[in-house]
PDB file of C-alpha atoms in Angstrom:
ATOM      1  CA  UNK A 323      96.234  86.963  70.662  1.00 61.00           C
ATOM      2  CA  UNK A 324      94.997  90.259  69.352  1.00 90.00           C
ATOM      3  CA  UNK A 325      92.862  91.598  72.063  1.00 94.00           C
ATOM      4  CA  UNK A 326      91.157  94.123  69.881  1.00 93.00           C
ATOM      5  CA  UNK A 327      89.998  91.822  67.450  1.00 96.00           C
ATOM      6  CA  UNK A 328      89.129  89.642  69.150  1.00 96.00           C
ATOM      7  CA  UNK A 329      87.020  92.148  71.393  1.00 97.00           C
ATOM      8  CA  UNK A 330      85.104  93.672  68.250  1.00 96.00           C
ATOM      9  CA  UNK A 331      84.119  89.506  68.051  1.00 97.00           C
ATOM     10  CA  UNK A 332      82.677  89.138  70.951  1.00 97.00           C
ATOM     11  CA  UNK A 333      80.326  92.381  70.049  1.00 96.00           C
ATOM     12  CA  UNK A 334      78.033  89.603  68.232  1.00 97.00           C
ATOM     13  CA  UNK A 335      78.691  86.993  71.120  1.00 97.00           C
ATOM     14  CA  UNK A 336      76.652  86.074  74.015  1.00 98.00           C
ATOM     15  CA  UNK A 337      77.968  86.835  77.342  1.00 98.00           C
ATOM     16  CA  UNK A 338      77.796  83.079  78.285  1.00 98.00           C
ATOM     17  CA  UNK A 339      80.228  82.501  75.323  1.00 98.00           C
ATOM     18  CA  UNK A 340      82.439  85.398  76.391  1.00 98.00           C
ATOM     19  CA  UNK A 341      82.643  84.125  79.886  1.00 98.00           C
ATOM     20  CA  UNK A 342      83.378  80.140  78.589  1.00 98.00           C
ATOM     21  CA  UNK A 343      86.690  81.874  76.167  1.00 98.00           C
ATOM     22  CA  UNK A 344      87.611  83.780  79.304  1.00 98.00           C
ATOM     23  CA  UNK A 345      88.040  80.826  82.046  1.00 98.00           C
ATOM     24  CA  UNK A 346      89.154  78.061  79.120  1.00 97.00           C
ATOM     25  CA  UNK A 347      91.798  81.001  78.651  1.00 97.00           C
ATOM     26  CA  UNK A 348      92.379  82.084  81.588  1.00 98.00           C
ATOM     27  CA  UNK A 349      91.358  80.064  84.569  1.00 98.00           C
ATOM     28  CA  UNK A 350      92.690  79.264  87.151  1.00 97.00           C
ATOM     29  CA  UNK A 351      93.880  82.864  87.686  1.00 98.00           C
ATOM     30  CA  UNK A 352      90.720  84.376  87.083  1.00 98.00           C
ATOM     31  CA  UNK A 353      88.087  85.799  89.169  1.00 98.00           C
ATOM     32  CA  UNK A 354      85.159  87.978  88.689  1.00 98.00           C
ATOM     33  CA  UNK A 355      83.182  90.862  91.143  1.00 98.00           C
ATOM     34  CA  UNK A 356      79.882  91.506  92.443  1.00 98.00           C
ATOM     35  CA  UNK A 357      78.162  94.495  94.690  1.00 96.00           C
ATOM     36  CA  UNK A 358      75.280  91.627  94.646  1.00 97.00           C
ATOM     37  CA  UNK A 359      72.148  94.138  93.377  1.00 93.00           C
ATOM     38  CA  UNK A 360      69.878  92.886  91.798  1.00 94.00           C
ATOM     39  CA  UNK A 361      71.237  93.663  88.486  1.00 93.00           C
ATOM     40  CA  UNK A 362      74.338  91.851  89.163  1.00 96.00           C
ATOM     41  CA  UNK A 363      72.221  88.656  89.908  1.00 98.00           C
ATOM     42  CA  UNK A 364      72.771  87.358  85.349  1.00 98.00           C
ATOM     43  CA  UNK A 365      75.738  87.453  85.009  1.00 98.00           C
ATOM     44  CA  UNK A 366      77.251  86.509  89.029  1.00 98.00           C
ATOM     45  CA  UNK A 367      73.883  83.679  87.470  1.00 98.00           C
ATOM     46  CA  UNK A 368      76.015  82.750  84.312  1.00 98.00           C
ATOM     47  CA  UNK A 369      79.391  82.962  85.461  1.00 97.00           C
ATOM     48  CA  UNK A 370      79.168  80.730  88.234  1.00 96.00           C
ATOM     49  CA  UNK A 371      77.331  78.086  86.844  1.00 96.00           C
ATOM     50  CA  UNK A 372      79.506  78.260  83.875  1.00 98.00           C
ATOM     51  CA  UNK A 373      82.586  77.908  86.654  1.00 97.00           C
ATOM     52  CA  UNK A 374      82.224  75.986  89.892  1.00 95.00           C
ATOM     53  CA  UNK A 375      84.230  77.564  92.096  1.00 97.00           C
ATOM     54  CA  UNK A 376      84.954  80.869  90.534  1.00 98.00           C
ATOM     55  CA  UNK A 377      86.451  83.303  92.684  1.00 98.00           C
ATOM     56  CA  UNK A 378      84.048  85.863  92.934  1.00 98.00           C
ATOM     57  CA  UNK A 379      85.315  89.526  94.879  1.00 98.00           C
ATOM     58  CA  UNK A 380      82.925  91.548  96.948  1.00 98.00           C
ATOM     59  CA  UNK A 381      84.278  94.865  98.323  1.00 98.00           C
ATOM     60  CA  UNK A 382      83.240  95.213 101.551  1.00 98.00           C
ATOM     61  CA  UNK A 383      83.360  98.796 102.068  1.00 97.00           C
ATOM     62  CA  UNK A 384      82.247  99.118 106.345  1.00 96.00           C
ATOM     63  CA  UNK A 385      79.496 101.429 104.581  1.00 97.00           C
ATOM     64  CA  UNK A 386      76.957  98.670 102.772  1.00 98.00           C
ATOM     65  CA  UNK A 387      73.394  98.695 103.925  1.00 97.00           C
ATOM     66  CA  UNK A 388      72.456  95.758 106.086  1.00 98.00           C
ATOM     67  CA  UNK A 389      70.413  94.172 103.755  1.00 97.00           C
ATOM     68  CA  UNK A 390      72.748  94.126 101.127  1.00 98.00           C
ATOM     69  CA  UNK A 391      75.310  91.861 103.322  1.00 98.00           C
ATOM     70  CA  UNK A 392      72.023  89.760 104.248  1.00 98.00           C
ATOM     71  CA  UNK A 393      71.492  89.199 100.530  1.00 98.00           C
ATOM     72  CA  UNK A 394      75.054  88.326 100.192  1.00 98.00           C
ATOM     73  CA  UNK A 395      75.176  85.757 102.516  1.00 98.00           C
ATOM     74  CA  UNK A 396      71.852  84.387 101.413  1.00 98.00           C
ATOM     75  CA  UNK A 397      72.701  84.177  97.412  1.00 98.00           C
ATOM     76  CA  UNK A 398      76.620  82.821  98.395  1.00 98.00           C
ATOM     77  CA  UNK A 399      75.127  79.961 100.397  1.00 98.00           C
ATOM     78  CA  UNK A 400      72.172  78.888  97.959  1.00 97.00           C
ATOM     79  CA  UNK A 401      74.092  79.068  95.111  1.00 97.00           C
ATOM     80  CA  UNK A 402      77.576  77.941  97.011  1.00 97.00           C
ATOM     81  CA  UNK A 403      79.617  80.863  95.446  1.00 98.00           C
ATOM     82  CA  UNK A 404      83.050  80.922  96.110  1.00 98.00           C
ATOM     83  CA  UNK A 405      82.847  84.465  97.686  1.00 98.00           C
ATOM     84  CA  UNK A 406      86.365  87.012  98.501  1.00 98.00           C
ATOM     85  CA  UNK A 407      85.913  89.421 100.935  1.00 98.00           C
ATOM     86  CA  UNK A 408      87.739  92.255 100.409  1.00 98.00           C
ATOM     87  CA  UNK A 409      88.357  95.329 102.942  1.00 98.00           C
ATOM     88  CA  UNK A 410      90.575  98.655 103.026  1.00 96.00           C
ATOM     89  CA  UNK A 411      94.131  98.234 103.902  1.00 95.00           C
ATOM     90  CA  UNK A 412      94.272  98.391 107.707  1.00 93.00           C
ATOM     91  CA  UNK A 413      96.880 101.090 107.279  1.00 90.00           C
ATOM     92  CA  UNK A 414      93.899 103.536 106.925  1.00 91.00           C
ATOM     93  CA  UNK A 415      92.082 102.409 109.815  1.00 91.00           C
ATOM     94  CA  UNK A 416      92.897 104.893 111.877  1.00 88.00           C
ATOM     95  CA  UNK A 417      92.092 108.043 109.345  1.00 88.00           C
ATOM     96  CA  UNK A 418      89.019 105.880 108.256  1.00 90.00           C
ATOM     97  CA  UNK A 419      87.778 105.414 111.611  1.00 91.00           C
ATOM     98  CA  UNK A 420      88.267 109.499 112.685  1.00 90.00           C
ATOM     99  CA  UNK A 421      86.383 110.372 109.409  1.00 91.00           C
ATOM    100  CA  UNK A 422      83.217 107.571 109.189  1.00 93.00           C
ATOM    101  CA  UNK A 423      80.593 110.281 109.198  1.00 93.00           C
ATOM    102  CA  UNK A 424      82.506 112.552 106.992  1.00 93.00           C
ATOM    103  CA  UNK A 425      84.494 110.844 104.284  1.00 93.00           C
ATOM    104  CA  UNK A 426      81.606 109.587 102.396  1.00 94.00           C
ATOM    105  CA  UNK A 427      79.769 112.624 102.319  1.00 93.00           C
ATOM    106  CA  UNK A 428      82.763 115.652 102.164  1.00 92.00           C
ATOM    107  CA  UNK A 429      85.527 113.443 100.167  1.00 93.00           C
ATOM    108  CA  UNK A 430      83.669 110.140  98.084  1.00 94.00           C
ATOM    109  CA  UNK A 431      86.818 110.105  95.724  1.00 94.00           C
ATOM    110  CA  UNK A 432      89.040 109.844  98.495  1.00 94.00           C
ATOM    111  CA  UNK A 433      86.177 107.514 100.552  1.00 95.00           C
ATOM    112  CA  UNK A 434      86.112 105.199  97.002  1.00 96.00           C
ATOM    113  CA  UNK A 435      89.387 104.818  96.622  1.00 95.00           C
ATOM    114  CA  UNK A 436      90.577 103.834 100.357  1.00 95.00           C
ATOM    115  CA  UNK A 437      87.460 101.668 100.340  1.00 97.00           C
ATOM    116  CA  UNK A 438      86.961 100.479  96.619  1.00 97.00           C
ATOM    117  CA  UNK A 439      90.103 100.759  94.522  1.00 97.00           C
ATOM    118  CA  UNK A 440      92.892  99.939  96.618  1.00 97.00           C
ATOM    119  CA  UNK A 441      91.083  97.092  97.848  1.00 98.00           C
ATOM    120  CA  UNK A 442      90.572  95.560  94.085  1.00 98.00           C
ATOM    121  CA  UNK A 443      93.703  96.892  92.857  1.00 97.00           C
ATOM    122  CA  UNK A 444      95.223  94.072  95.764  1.00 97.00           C
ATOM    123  CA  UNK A 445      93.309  91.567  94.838  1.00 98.00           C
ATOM    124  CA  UNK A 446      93.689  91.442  91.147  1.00 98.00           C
ATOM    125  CA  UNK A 447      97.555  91.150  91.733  1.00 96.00           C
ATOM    126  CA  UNK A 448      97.831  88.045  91.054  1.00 93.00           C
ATOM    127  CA  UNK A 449      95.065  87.569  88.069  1.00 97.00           C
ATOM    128  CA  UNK A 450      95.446  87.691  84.627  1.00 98.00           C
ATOM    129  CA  UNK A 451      91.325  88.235  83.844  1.00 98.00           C
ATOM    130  CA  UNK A 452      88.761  89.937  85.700  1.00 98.00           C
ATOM    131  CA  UNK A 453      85.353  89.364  84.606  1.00 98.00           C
ATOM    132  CA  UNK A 454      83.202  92.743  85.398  1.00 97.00           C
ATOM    133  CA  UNK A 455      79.411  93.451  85.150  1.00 96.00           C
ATOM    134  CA  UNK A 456      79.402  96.688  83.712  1.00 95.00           C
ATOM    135  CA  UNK A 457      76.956  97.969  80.721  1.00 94.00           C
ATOM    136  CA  UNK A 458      77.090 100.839  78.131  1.00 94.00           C
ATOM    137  CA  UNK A 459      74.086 102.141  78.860  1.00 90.00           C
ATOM    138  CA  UNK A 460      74.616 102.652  82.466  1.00 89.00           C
ATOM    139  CA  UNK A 461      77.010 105.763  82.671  1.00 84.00           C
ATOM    140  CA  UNK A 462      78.832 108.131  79.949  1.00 82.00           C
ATOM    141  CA  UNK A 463      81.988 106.729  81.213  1.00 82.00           C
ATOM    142  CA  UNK A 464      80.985 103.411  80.534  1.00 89.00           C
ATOM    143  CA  UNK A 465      79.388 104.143  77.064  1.00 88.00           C
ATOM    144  CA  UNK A 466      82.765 104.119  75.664  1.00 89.00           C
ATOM    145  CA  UNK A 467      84.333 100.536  77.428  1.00 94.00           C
ATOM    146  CA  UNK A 468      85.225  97.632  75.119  1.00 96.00           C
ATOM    147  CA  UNK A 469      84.311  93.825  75.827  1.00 98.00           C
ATOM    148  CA  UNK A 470      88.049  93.404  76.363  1.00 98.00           C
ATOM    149  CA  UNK A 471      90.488  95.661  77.906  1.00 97.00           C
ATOM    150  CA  UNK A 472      94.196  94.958  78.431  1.00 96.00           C
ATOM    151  CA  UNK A 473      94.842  97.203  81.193  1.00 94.00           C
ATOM    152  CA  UNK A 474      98.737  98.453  81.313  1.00 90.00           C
ATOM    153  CA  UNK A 475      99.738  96.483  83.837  1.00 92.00           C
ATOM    154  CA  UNK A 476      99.166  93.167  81.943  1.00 94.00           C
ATOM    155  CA  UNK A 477      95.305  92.401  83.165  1.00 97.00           C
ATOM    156  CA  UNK A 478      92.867  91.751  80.889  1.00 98.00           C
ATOM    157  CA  UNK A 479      89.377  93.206  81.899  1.00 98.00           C
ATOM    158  CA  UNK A 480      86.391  91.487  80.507  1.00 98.00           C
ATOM    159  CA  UNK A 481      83.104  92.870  80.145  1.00 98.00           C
ATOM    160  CA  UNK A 482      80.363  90.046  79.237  1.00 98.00           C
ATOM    161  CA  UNK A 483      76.789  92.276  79.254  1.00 98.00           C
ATOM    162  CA  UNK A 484      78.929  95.442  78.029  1.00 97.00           C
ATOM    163  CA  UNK A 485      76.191  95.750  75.293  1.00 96.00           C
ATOM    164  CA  UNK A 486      73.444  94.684  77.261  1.00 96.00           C
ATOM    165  CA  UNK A 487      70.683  96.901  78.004  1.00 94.00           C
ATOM    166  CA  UNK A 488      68.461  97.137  81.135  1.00 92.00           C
ATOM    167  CA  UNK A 489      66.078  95.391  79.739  1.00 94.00           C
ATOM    168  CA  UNK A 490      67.910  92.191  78.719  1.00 96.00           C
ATOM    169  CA  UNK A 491      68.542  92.304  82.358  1.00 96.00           C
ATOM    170  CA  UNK A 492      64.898  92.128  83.969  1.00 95.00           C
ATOM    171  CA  UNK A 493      64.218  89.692  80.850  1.00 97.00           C
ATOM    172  CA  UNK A 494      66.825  87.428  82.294  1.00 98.00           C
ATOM    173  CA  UNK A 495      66.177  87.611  85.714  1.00 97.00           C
ATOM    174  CA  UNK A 496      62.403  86.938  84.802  1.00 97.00           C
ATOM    175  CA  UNK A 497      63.668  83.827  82.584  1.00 98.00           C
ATOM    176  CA  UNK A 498      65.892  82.890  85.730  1.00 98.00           C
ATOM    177  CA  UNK A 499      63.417  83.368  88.116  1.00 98.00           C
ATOM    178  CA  UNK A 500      66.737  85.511  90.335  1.00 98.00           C
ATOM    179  CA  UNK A 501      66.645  87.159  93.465  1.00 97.00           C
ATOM    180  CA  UNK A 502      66.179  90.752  93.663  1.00 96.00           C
ATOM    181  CA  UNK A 503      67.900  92.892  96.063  1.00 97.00           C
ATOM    182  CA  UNK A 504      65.608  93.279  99.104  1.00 96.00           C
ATOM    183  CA  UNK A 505      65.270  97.404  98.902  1.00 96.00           C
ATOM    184  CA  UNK A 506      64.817  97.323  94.996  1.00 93.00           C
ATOM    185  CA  UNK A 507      61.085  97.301  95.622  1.00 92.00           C
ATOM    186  CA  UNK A 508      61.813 100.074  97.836  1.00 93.00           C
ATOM    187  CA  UNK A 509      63.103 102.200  94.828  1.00 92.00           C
ATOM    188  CA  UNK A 510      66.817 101.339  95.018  1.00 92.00           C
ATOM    189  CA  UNK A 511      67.371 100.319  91.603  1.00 90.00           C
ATOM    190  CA  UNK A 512      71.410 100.445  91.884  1.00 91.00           C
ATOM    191  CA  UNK A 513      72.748 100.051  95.690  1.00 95.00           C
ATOM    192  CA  UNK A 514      75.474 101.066  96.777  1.00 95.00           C
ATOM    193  CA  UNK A 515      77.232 102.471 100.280  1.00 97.00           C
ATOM    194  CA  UNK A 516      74.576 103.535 102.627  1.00 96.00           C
ATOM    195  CA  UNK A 517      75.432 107.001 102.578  1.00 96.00           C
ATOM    196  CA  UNK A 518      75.962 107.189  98.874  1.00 96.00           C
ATOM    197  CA  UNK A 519      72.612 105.610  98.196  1.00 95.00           C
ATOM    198  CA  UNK A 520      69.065 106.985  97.704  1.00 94.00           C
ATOM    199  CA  UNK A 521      65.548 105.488  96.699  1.00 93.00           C
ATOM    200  CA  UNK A 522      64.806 106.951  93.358  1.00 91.00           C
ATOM    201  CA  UNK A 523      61.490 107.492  90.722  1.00 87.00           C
ATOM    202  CA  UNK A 524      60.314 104.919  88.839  1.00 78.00           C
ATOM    203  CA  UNK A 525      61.338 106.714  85.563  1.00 79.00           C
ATOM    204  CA  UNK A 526      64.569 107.498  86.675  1.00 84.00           C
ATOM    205  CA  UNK A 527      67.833 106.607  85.642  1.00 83.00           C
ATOM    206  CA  UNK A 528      68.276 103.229  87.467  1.00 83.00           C
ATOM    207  CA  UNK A 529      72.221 104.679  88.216  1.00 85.00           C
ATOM    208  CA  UNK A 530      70.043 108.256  89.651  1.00 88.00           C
ATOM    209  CA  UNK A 531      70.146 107.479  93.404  1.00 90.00           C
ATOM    210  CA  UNK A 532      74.546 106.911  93.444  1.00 93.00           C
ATOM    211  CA  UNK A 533      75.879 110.163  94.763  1.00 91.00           C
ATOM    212  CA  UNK A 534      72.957 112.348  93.825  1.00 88.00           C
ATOM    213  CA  UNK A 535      73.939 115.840  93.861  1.00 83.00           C
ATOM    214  CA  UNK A 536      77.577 115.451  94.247  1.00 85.00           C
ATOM    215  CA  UNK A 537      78.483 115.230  90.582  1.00 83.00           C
ATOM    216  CA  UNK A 538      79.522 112.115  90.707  1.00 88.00           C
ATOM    217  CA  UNK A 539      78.713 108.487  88.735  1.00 86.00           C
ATOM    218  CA  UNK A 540      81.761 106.365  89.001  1.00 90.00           C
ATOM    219  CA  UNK A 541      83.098 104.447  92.227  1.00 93.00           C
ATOM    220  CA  UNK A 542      86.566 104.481  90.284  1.00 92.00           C
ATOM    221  CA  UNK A 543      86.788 100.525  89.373  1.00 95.00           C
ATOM    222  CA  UNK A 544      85.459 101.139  85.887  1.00 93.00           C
ATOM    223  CA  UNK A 545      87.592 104.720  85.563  1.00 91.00           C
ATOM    224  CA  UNK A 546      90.969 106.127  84.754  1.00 91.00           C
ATOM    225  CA  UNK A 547      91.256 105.909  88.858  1.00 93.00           C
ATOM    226  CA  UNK A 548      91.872 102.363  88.837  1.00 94.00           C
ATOM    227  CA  UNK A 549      95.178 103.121  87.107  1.00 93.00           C
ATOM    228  CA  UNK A 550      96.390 104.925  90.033  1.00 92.00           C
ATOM    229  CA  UNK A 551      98.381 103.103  92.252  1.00 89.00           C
ATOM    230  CA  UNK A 552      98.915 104.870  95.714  1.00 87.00           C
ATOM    231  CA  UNK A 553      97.235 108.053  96.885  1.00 86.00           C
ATOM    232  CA  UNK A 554      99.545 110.665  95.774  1.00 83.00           C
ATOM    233  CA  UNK A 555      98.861 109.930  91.934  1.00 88.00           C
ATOM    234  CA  UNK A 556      95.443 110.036  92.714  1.00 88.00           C
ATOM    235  CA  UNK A 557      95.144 113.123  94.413  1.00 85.00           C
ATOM    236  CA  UNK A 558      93.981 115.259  91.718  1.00 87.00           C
ATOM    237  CA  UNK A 559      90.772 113.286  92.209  1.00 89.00           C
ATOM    238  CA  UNK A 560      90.275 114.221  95.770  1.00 89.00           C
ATOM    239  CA  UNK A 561      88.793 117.193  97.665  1.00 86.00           C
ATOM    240  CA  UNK A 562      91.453 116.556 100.488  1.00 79.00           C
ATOM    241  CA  UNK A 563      94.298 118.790 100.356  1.00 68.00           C
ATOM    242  CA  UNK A 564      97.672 117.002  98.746  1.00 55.00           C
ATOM    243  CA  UNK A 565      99.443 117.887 102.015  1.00 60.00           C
ATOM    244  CA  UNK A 566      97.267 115.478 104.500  1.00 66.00           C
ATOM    245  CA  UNK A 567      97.163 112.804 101.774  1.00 59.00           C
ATOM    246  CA  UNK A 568     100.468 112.846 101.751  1.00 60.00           C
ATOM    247  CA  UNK A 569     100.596 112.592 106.019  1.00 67.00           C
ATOM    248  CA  UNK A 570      98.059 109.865 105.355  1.00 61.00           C
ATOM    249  CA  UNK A 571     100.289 108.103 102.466  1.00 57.00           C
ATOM    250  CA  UNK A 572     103.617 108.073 104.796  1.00 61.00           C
ATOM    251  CA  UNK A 573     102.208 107.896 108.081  1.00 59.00           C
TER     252      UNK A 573
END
């Protein structure tokens, strides 16, 4: 199977034909992930009706706002997705715990990848696809992503709306009649961790409100980060000095 052929394909191909090749390929070691916004609604939408039963990953960082675990629950049980919880490795507990207020706000790399990367980076172990909701038109990072990535480790990452654009989003979820995220009326057009997470302009870039200020876009799924496999060849990426990572790493 040539991957990049067969990606450059699938640039005139619906995502509901993507995501059909993907399980018939793939399944059953296959699984897909949602932060459940309201942009996430088409495709977690497509994927699981296309797939009863789909495993479907949701990071649960200890920092998402209430409503967003409310909205979880609610979508999971009406549309009886087969939901994964996913959580830090309890080694970190202790640091985690002695840095809540802090981590977010003084060290997000460091916060993203304890809470975020590690946490897929387990899961995904065992899977051969993982079927993620990420768009060109969302981030300079992202801009550049294909519709299929073989990552080195053998996993192939698929990428169904990759050239989908915010508005073929609201023109699904209008077709759909979806649920929205309860604070996206509020001006949260892209929700992430509480403290991470701000209201933004109507004109704004609906990515605006992640990290504002901090000079930061990327959680570190969707980044070179993800390659990373323990903390010490990520620490380059981290405000923390290498010393206490390496405490934390060996501790």
């Amino acid at each position: 199977m040539e991957i990049k052929k067969l990606s450059e394909e699938f640039e005139t191909k619906t995502p509901q034909e993507i995501i059909e090749w993907a399980v018939g390929t793939f399944w059953p070691e296959i699984a897909m992930s949602s932060s459940f916004q309201t942009q996430s609604m088409p495709l977690l939408h497509m994927a699981t009706s296309i797939k009863r039963g789909l495993p479907v990953f949701f990071i649960d960082t200890g920092y998402h706002f209430w409503e967003t675990l409310m909205f979880r629950e609610q979508v999971a049980s009406e549309w009886k997705i087969n939901v994964i919880d996913l959580y830090r490795d309890t080694r970190w507990d202790v640091f985690a715990r002695q840095n809540t207020r802090t981590l977010p706000l003084e060290d997000p790399n460091l916060c993203c990848y304890l809470h975020k990367v590690q946490p897929m980076q387990k899961a995904l172990q065992d899977i051969k696809a993982w079927i993620s909701g990420i768009r060109r038109d969302q981030t300079a990072v992202r801009a550049h992503a294909k519709i299929l990535e073989l990552q080195d480790d053998g996993l192939l990452k698929v990428n169904p709306l990759l050239n989908w654009t915010k508005a073929d989003v609201q023109r699904y979820t209008e077709e759909h009649h979806l649920p929205k995220h309860p604070l996206y009326e509020k001006g949260y057009r892209s929700v992430g961790c509480a403290p991470c997470t701000i209201a933004i302009g109507i004109n704004d870039d609906e990515r605006a409100g992640r990290w504002a200020g901090r000079g930061k876009v990327e959680c570190g799924l969707h980044t070179t980060m993800f390659s990373k496999k323990n903390i010490t060849e990520a620490q380059v990426e981290f405000q923390t000095d290498a010393a206490k990572v390496e405490k934390l790493e060996h501790s």
